[in-house]
Coordinates of C-alpha atoms in Angstrom, one line a residue:
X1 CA 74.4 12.4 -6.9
X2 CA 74.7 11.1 -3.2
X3 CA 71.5 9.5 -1.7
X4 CA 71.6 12.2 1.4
X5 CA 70.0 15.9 0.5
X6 CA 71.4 17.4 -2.9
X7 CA 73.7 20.0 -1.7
X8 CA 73.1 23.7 -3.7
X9 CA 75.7 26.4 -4.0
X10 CA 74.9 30.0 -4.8
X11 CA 77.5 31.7 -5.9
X12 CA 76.5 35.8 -6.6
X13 CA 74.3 36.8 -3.8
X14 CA 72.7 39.9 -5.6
X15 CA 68.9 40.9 -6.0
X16 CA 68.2 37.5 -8.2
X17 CA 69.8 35.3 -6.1
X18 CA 66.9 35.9 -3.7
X19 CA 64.6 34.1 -6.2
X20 CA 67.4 31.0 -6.3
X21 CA 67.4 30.9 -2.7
X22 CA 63.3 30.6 -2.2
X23 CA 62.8 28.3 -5.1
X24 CA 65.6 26.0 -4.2
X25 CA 64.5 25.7 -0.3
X26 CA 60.6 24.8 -1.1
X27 CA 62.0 22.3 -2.3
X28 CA 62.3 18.4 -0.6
X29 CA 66.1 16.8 -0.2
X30 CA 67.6 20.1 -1.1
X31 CA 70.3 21.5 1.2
X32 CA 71.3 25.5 0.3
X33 CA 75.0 24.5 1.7
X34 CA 76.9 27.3 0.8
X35 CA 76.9 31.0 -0.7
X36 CA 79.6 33.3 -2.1
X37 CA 79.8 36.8 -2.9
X38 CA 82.4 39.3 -3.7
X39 CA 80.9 41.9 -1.8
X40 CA 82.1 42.2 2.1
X41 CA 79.4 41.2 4.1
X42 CA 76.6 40.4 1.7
X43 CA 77.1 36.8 2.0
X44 CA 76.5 36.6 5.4
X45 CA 73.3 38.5 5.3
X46 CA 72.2 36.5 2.6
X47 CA 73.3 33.3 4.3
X48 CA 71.3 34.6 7.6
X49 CA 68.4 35.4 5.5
X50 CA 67.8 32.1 3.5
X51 CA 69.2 30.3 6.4
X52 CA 72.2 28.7 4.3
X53 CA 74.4 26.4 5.8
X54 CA 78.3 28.0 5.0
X55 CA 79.5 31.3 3.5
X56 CA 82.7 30.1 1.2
X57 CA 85.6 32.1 1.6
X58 CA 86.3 31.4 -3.0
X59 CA 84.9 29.8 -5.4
X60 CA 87.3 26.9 -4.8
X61 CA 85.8 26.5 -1.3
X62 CA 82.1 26.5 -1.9
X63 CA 82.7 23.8 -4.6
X64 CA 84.3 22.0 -2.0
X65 CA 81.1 21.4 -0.1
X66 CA 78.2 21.4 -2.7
X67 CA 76.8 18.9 -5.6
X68 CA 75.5 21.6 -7.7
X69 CA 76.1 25.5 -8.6
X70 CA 73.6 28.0 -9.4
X71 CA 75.6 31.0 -10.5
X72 CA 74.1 34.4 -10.1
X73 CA 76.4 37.2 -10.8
X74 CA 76.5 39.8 -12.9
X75 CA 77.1 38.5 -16.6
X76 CA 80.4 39.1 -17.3
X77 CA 81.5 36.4 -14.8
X78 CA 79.2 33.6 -16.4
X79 CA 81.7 32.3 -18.3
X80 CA 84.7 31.8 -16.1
X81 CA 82.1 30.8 -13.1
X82 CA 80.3 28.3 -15.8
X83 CA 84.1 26.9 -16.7
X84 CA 84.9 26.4 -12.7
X85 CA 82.0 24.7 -12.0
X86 CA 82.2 22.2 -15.4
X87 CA 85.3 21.5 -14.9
X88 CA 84.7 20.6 -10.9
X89 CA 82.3 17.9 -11.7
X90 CA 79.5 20.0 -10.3
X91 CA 76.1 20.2 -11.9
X92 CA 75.2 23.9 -13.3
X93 CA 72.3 26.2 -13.3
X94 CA 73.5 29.6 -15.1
X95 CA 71.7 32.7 -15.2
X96 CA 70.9 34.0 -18.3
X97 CA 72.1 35.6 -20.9
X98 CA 74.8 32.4 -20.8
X99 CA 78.1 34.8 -21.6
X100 CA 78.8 38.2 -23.0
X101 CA 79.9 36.6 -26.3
X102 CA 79.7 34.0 -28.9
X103 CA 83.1 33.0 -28.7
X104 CA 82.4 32.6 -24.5
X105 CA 79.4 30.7 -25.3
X106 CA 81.2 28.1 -27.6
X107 CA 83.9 27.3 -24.9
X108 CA 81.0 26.9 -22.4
X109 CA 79.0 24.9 -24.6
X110 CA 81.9 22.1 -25.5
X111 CA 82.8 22.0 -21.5
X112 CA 79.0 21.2 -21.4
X113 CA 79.5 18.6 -23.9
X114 CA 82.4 16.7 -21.9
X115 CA 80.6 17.4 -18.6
X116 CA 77.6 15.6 -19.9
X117 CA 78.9 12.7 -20.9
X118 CA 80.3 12.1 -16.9
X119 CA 76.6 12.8 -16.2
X120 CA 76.5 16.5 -15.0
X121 CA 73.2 18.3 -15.6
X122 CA 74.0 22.0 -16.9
X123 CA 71.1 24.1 -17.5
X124 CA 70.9 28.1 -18.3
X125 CA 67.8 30.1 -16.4
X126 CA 65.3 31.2 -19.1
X127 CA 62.8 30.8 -15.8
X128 CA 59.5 31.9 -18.5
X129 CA 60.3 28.3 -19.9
X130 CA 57.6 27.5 -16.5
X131 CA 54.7 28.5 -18.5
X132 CA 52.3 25.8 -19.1
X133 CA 50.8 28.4 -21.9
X134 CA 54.6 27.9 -23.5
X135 CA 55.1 24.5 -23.3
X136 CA 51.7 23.5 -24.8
X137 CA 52.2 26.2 -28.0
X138 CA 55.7 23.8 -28.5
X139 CA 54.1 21.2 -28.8
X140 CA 51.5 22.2 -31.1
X141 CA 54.0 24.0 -33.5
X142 CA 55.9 20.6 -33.1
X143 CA 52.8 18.4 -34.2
X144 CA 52.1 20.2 -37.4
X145 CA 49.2 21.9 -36.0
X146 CA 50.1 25.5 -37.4
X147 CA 51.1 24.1 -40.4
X148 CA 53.7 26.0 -42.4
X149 CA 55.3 29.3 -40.7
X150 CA 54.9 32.5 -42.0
X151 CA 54.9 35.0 -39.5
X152 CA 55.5 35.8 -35.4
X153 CA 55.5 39.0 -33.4
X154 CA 56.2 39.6 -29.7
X155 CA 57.5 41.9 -27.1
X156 CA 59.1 42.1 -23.6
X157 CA 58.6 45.8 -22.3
X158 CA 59.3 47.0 -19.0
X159 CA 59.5 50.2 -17.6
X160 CA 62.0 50.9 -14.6
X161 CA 63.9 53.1 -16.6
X162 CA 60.9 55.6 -17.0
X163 CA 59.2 54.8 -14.0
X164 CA 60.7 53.7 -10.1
X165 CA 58.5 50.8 -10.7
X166 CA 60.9 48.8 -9.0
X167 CA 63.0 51.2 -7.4
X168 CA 65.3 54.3 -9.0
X169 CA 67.2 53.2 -11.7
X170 CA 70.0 54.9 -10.2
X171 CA 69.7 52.4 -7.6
X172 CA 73.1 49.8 -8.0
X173 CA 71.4 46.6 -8.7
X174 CA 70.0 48.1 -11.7
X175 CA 72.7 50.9 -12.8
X176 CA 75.2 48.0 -13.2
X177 CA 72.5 47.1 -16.7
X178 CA 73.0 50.5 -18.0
X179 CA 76.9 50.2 -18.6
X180 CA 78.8 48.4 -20.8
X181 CA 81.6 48.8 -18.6
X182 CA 80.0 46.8 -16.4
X183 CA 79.4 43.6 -18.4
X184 CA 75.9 44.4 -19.3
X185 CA 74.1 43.8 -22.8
X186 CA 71.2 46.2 -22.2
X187 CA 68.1 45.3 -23.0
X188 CA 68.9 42.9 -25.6
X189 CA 71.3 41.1 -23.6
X190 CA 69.0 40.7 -20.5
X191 CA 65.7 40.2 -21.4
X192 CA 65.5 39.8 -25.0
X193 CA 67.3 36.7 -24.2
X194 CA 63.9 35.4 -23.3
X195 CA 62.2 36.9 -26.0
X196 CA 64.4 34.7 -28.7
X197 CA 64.1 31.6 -26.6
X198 CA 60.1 31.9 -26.3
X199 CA 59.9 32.8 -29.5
X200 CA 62.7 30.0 -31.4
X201 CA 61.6 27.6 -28.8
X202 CA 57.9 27.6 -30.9
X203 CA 58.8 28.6 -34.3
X204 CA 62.2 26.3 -34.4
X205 CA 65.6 28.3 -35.5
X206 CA 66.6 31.4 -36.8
X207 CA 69.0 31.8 -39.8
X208 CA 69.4 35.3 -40.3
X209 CA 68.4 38.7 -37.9
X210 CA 68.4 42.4 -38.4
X211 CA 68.2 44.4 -35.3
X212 CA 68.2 47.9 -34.3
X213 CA 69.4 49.2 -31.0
X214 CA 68.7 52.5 -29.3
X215 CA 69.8 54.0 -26.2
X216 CA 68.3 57.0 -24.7
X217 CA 69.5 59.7 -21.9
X218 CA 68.3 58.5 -18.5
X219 CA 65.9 61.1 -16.6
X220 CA 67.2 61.6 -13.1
X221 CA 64.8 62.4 -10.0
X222 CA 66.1 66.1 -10.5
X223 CA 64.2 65.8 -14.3
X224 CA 68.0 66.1 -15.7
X225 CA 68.8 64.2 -18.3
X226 CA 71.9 61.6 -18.0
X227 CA 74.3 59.9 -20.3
X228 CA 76.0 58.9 -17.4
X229 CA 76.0 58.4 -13.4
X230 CA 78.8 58.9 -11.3
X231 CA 81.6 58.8 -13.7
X232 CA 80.1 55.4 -15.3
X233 CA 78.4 55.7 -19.0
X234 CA 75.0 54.8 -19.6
X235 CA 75.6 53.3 -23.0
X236 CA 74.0 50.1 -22.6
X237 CA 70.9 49.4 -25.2
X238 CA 68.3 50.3 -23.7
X239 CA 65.9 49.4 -26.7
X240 CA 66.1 47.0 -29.2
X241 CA 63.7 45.9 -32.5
X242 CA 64.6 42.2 -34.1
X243 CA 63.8 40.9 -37.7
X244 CA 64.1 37.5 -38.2
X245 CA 64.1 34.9 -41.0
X246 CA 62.9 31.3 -39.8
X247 CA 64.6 28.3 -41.0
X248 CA 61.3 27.0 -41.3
X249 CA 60.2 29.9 -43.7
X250 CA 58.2 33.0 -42.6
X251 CA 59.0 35.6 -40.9
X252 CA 59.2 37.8 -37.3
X253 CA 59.1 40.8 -35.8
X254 CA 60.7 41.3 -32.1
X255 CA 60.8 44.2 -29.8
X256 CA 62.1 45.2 -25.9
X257 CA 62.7 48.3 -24.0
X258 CA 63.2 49.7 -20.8
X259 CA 60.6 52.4 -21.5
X260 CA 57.8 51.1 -22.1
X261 CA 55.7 53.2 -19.8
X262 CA 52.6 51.1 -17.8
X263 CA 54.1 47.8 -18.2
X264 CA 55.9 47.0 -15.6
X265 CA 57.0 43.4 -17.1
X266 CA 54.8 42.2 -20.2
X267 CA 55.6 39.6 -22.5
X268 CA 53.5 38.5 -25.3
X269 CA 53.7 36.4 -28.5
X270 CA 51.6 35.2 -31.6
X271 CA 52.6 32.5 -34.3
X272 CA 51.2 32.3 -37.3
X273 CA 51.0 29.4 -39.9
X274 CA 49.0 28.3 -43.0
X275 CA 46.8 26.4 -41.3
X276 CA 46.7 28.0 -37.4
X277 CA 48.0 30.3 -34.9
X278 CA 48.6 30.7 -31.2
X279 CA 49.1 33.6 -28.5
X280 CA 49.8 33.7 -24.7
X281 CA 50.3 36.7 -23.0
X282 CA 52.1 36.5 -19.9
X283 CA 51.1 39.1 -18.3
X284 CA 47.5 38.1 -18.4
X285 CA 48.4 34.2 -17.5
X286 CA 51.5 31.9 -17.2
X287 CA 48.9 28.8 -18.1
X288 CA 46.3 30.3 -20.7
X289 CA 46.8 29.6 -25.0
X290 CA 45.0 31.1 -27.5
X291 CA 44.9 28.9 -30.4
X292 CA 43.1 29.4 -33.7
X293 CA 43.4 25.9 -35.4
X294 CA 41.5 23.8 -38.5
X295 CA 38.3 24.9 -39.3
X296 CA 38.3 27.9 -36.4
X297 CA 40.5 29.9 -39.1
X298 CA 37.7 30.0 -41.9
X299 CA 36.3 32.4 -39.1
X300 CA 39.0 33.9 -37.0
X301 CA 37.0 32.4 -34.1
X302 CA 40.0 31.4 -31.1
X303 CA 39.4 30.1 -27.7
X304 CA 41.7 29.6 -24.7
X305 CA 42.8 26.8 -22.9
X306 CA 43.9 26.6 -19.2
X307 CA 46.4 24.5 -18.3
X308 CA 48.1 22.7 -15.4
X309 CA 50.7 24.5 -14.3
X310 CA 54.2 23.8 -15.2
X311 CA 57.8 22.9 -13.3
X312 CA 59.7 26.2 -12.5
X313 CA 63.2 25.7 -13.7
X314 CA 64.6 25.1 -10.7
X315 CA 62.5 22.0 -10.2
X316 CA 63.3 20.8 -13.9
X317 CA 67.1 20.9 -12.5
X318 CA 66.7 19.1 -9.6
X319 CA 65.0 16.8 -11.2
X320 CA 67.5 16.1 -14.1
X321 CA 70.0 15.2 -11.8
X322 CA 68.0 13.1 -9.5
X323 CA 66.5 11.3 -12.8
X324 CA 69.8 11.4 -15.0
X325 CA 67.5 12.7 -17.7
X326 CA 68.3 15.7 -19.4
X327 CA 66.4 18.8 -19.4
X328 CA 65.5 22.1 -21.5
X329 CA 66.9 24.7 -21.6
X330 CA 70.8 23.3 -21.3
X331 CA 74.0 25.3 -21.9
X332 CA 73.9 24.6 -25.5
X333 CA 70.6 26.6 -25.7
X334 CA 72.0 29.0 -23.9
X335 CA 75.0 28.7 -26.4
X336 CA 72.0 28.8 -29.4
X337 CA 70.6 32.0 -27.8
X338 CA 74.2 33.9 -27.9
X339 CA 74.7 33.2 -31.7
X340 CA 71.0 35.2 -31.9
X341 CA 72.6 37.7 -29.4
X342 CA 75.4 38.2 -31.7
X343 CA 73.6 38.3 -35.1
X344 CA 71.9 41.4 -33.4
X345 CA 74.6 43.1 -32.5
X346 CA 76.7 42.9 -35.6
X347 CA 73.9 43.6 -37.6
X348 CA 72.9 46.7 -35.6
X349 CA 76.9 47.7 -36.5
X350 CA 76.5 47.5 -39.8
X351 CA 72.2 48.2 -40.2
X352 CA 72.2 44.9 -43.2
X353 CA 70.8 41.1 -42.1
X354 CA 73.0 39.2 -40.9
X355 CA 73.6 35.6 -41.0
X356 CA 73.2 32.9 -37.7
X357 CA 76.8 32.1 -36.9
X358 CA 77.3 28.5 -35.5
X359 CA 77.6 27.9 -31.9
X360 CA 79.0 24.6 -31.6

């Protein structure tokens, strides 16, 4: 990295890319030196906005003139961006989910590999990995402190399908998730992402998943219902339940939706071993654990602990390739996470378990 400011790219200039933008610039020795979009004209009002230095006229061009890439398009173009930017020399940040596939995922993965070993820093944004509450349950499960596995639950659930809690869903930075046809892998795909990295990241891997997928008609603001907007289908899962089978023994339950009425964003989990357990509930507090540990389980008596607050991901990647030291979550997680991704969705094909395939 040179000694002058670290110079960031952001290429997808969408609704998320906001977030990159603002994280990035509170940020000392970081230059946002040039944006990209395929859009006409949204680059340039995202570039005025976030005052970045140079809207690229391709991809080719912004890599020109940056260090690192935060890619923030729409998921179908993870894994061509991911490849450009490996193969540049430039250090990654990729939005999650990391591809559409398993078989994307493995070719991203082994570029991370080789890209590595030159010293690039490729990470993939599960941003909930900033909960303090999250990193101290991973190191409890890590120590022993739960003892043996035996079961976890958790859910995501969000409601801007069945409420305009964030705006209509016919609105097009959120119609694009509906459709298949436009590189989306509904709920599971976008959020339950995070769901199986909170939840592995504690309990340690996953060998075999069953998952169910449902996908409802959308309610219009006319009270119609819609299996489709404008000539695009609205086939996208829009709700998904996951069984797993630990590695470690024990078993989970998983669940997501768009239609979860009253939460707006809520994600919660709970581990539970022969000799503890542990909760966090997001919603409630990024830095606060539950724990029931030792002796407290003769009586089911838990108490909470408040933590320091942890890095954001964004500082966690600026501070891998300043330090040279890696960080979690890389590009093989990411890769880890797909083969999860993909477990559900054959297994929701066929309605049997289904084994882990490997991702390397």
């Amino acid at each position: 990295m040179p000694k002058s400011k670290l110079r960031i790219g952001i290429v997808g200039t969408g609704g998320m890319a906001n977030q990159h933008a603002e994280q990035f610039a509170k940020q000392k020795g970081i230059e946002l030196a040039s944006c990209l979009d395929v859009v006409p004209g949204r680059a340039e009002a995202f570039a005025a906005k976030h005052r970045v230095a140079r809207v690229a006229q391709s991809l080719d061009d912004l890599l020109d003139q940056v260090d690192a890439v935060t890619l923030v398009t729409p998921d179908r173009f993870h894994h061509d961006g991911a490849l450009a930017v490996l193969s540049a020399g430039k250090h990654l940040l990729c939005e999650k989910p990391l591809t559409l596939s398993l078989a994307e995922a493995k070719a991203v993965a082994k570029a991370a590999q080789r890209a590595s070993r030159k010293g690039q820093v490729g990470m993939v944004n599960f941003s909930y990995r900033r909960s303090a509450a999250l990193q101290r349950a991973i190191t409890l499960a890590q120590a022993g402190k739960l003892g043996e596995l035996r079961h976890a639950h958790g859910f995501y659930l969000q409601s801007w399908i069945a409420a305009p809690i964030w705006g209509h869903w016919t609105n097009e930075g959120w119609l694009w998730r509906m459709s298949t046809k436009s590189g989306s892998g509904g709920v599971l795909g976008d959020v339950g992402c995070h769901l199986l990295d909170l939840m592995t990241s504690v309990t340690g891997d996953v060998v075999e998943m069953r998952c169910a997928l449902g996908n409802f008609p959308k309610v219009g603001e006319d009270g119609k219902r819609y299996t489709k907007w404008k000539d695009k289908p609205l086939d996208a899962n829009d709700t998904a339940i996951i069984e797993l089978r630990f590695a470690a023994g024990g078993l989970g339950v998983l669940h997501t939706t768009r239609w979860a009425t009253g939460h707006a964003n809520h994600l919660r989990l709970e581990v539970h071993g022969t000799e503890g357990a542990l909760k966090f509930d997001l919603d409630r507090s990024y830095d606060a654990l539950d724990t029931c540990l030792g002796k407290a389980t003769k009586t089911a008596t838990w108490k909470t602990e408040q933590l320091k607050s942890a890095p954001t991901i964004y500082e966690r990647f600026t501070r891998a390739i300043k330090t040279g030291q890696a960080e979690q979550p890389d590009l093989l997680r990411g890769a880890q996470i797909q083969a999860y991704l993909d477990a559900c969705e054959r297994s929701a094909q066929s309605g049997n378990w289904q084994k882990v395939s490997k991702w390397l």
